[in-house]
Amino acid sequence: MTLLPARMTGDPLRLVLLAIAAVTVVTGACQMVAPGLVLELLSTDSARSSSLSRHLFATVGMFMIVIGGLLAQQLLSPGAPSFPLLWVGLQKFGAFVLVTAGVARDLFTGLALLVALFDLATAGLCWLLWRRPPRPAESLVATAGTTGPEIR
């Protein structure tokens, strides 16, 4: 027996994105609680950690928690609108661009480039699910609550 709904367990793309959402929440929490440690792992010697950079890194961690939670809720909620997938994908693509720029500017190590590539892959998966036509079961859930045009 699984705790996940059948529409999740029968859809590998949704399962992968749900795992990514969980990883995003956990890593965001780690970054929020211990920004200096995460910054030490990802930054180069030329980008020394300061109280400002640690604070900003913790702030980014908080946004990671929010984005991961949004993605998980969108995936787990029957009949949820698909537009959060677009915005999560755009955030992940933006993270890819900015972290890659940080690596190019010698602010982050090659390990950060792996994080950036993970974000790029996540953006692509979000885009695929966002663009995928609804499956028959998803269409039924999405239209179950409709009663016809609204009369004013």
Short mmCIF file of C-alpha atoms in Angstrom, two decimals:
data_model
loop_
_atom_site.label_atom_id
_atom_site.label_comp_id
_atom_site.label_asym_id
_atom_site.label_seq_id
_atom_site.Cartn_x
_atom_site.Cartn_y
_atom_site.Cartn_z
CA MET A 1 0.00 0.00 0.00
CA THR A 2 1.26 3.45 -0.89
CA LEU A 3 0.45 6.84 0.61
CA LEU A 4 0.48 8.43 -2.83
CA PRO A 5 -2.62 8.64 -5.04
CA ALA A 6 -2.78 6.29 -8.03
CA ARG A 7 -2.37 9.17 -10.48
CA MET A 8 1.04 9.77 -8.90
CA THR A 9 2.27 6.18 -8.73
CA GLY A 10 1.19 5.54 -12.32
CA ASP A 11 3.02 8.58 -13.68
CA PRO A 12 6.84 8.44 -13.56
CA LEU A 13 7.19 12.13 -14.53
CA ARG A 14 5.02 13.22 -11.60
CA LEU A 15 6.91 10.89 -9.24
CA VAL A 16 10.29 12.28 -10.31
CA LEU A 17 9.05 15.85 -9.91
CA LEU A 18 7.60 15.02 -6.48
CA ALA A 19 11.00 13.64 -5.42
CA ILE A 20 12.65 16.80 -6.76
CA ALA A 21 10.14 18.91 -4.81
CA ALA A 22 11.06 17.04 -1.62
CA VAL A 23 14.79 17.45 -2.30
CA THR A 24 14.23 21.17 -2.95
CA VAL A 25 12.43 21.59 0.40
CA VAL A 26 15.08 19.64 2.34
CA THR A 27 18.06 21.36 0.72
CA GLY A 28 16.36 24.73 1.09
CA ALA A 29 15.84 24.05 4.80
CA CYS A 30 19.50 23.07 5.16
CA GLN A 31 20.53 26.23 3.34
CA MET A 32 18.24 28.34 5.51
CA VAL A 33 19.42 26.82 8.80
CA ALA A 34 23.14 26.46 7.98
CA PRO A 35 23.85 28.88 5.11
CA GLY A 36 27.54 29.17 6.00
CA LEU A 37 28.10 25.43 5.70
CA VAL A 38 26.34 25.20 2.33
CA LEU A 39 28.12 28.32 1.11
CA GLU A 40 31.49 26.81 2.13
CA LEU A 41 30.70 23.70 0.07
CA LEU A 42 29.75 25.66 -3.04
CA SER A 43 31.86 28.83 -3.02
CA THR A 44 35.43 29.34 -4.14
CA ASP A 45 38.16 30.91 -2.06
CA SER A 46 37.68 34.15 -3.96
CA ALA A 47 34.08 34.35 -2.75
CA ARG A 48 34.57 34.48 1.00
CA SER A 49 31.56 34.00 3.20
CA SER A 50 30.36 37.12 5.00
CA SER A 51 27.40 37.66 7.27
CA LEU A 52 25.62 39.33 4.33
CA SER A 53 26.27 36.43 1.93
CA ARG A 54 25.17 33.92 4.58
CA HIS A 55 21.99 35.90 5.23
CA LEU A 56 21.21 36.13 1.52
CA PHE A 57 21.96 32.42 1.08
CA ALA A 58 19.52 31.65 3.93
CA THR A 59 16.92 33.82 2.18
CA VAL A 60 17.41 31.82 -1.02
CA GLY A 61 16.91 28.67 1.08
CA MET A 62 13.56 30.01 2.30
CA PHE A 63 12.47 30.57 -1.32
CA MET A 64 13.59 27.03 -2.17
CA ILE A 65 11.27 25.71 0.55
CA VAL A 66 8.38 27.73 -0.88
CA ILE A 67 9.03 26.63 -4.49
CA GLY A 68 9.46 22.97 -3.50
CA GLY A 69 6.27 23.12 -1.44
CA LEU A 70 4.37 24.75 -4.29
CA LEU A 71 5.54 22.05 -6.70
CA ALA A 72 4.60 19.24 -4.29
CA GLN A 73 1.15 20.73 -3.64
CA GLN A 74 0.50 21.19 -7.35
CA LEU A 75 1.47 17.58 -8.06
CA LEU A 76 -0.54 16.09 -5.19
CA SER A 77 -3.73 18.17 -5.52
CA PRO A 78 -6.33 16.65 -7.85
CA GLY A 79 -7.57 19.12 -10.41
CA ALA A 80 -4.89 21.68 -9.54
CA PRO A 81 -4.19 24.25 -12.24
CA SER A 82 -1.06 23.63 -14.26
CA PHE A 83 0.31 27.20 -14.21
CA PRO A 84 2.46 26.62 -11.08
CA LEU A 85 4.52 24.19 -13.20
CA LEU A 86 5.35 27.05 -15.56
CA TRP A 87 6.46 29.33 -12.71
CA VAL A 88 8.43 26.64 -10.87
CA GLY A 89 10.14 25.79 -14.16
CA LEU A 90 10.98 29.44 -14.77
CA GLN A 91 12.41 29.76 -11.25
CA LYS A 92 14.53 26.64 -11.77
CA PHE A 93 15.74 27.92 -15.16
CA GLY A 94 16.62 31.28 -13.58
CA ALA A 95 18.56 29.46 -10.85
CA PHE A 96 20.45 27.55 -13.54
CA VAL A 97 21.39 30.78 -15.34
CA LEU A 98 22.46 32.64 -12.19
CA VAL A 99 24.44 29.78 -10.63
CA THR A 100 26.17 29.12 -13.96
CA ALA A 101 27.07 32.82 -14.11
CA GLY A 102 28.44 32.51 -10.57
CA VAL A 103 30.63 29.60 -11.64
CA ALA A 104 31.81 31.57 -14.68
CA ARG A 105 32.70 34.51 -12.39
CA ASP A 106 34.67 32.16 -10.09
CA LEU A 107 32.24 32.65 -7.21
CA PHE A 108 31.11 29.02 -7.08
CA THR A 109 32.92 25.70 -7.57
CA GLY A 110 32.19 22.98 -10.09
CA LEU A 111 29.92 21.35 -7.51
CA ALA A 112 27.61 24.34 -7.89
CA LEU A 113 27.53 23.66 -11.63
CA LEU A 114 26.07 20.23 -10.87
CA VAL A 115 23.37 21.98 -8.82
CA ALA A 116 22.74 24.31 -11.77
CA LEU A 117 22.40 21.39 -14.18
CA PHE A 118 19.98 19.72 -11.77
CA ASP A 119 17.90 22.92 -11.82
CA LEU A 120 17.99 22.98 -15.62
CA ALA A 121 16.80 19.37 -15.78
CA THR A 122 14.02 20.21 -13.30
CA ALA A 123 12.96 23.18 -15.44
CA GLY A 124 12.74 20.87 -18.45
CA LEU A 125 10.66 18.30 -16.57
CA CYS A 126 8.29 21.01 -15.32
CA TRP A 127 7.91 22.28 -18.87
CA LEU A 128 7.19 18.76 -20.15
CA LEU A 129 4.45 18.19 -17.58
CA TRP A 130 3.05 21.69 -18.08
CA ARG A 131 2.81 21.14 -21.87
CA ARG A 132 1.56 17.55 -21.67
CA PRO A 133 -2.11 17.17 -22.54
CA PRO A 134 -4.19 16.05 -19.56
CA ARG A 135 -4.74 12.33 -19.32
CA PRO A 136 -8.38 11.13 -19.34
CA ALA A 137 -8.45 10.62 -15.54
CA GLU A 138 -6.95 14.08 -15.00
CA SER A 139 -9.57 15.64 -17.30
CA LEU A 140 -12.39 14.02 -15.32
CA VAL A 141 -11.01 15.33 -12.02
CA ALA A 142 -10.54 18.81 -13.47
CA THR A 143 -14.11 18.98 -14.80
CA ALA A 144 -15.85 17.19 -11.91
CA GLY A 145 -16.51 20.43 -10.06
CA THR A 146 -17.88 22.37 -13.03
CA THR A 147 -21.61 22.85 -13.45
CA GLY A 148 -21.62 24.86 -16.63
CA PRO A 149 -21.32 28.53 -17.48
CA GLU A 150 -21.82 30.98 -14.70
CA ILE A 151 -24.97 33.09 -14.98
CA ARG A 152 -24.73 36.66 -13.74
#
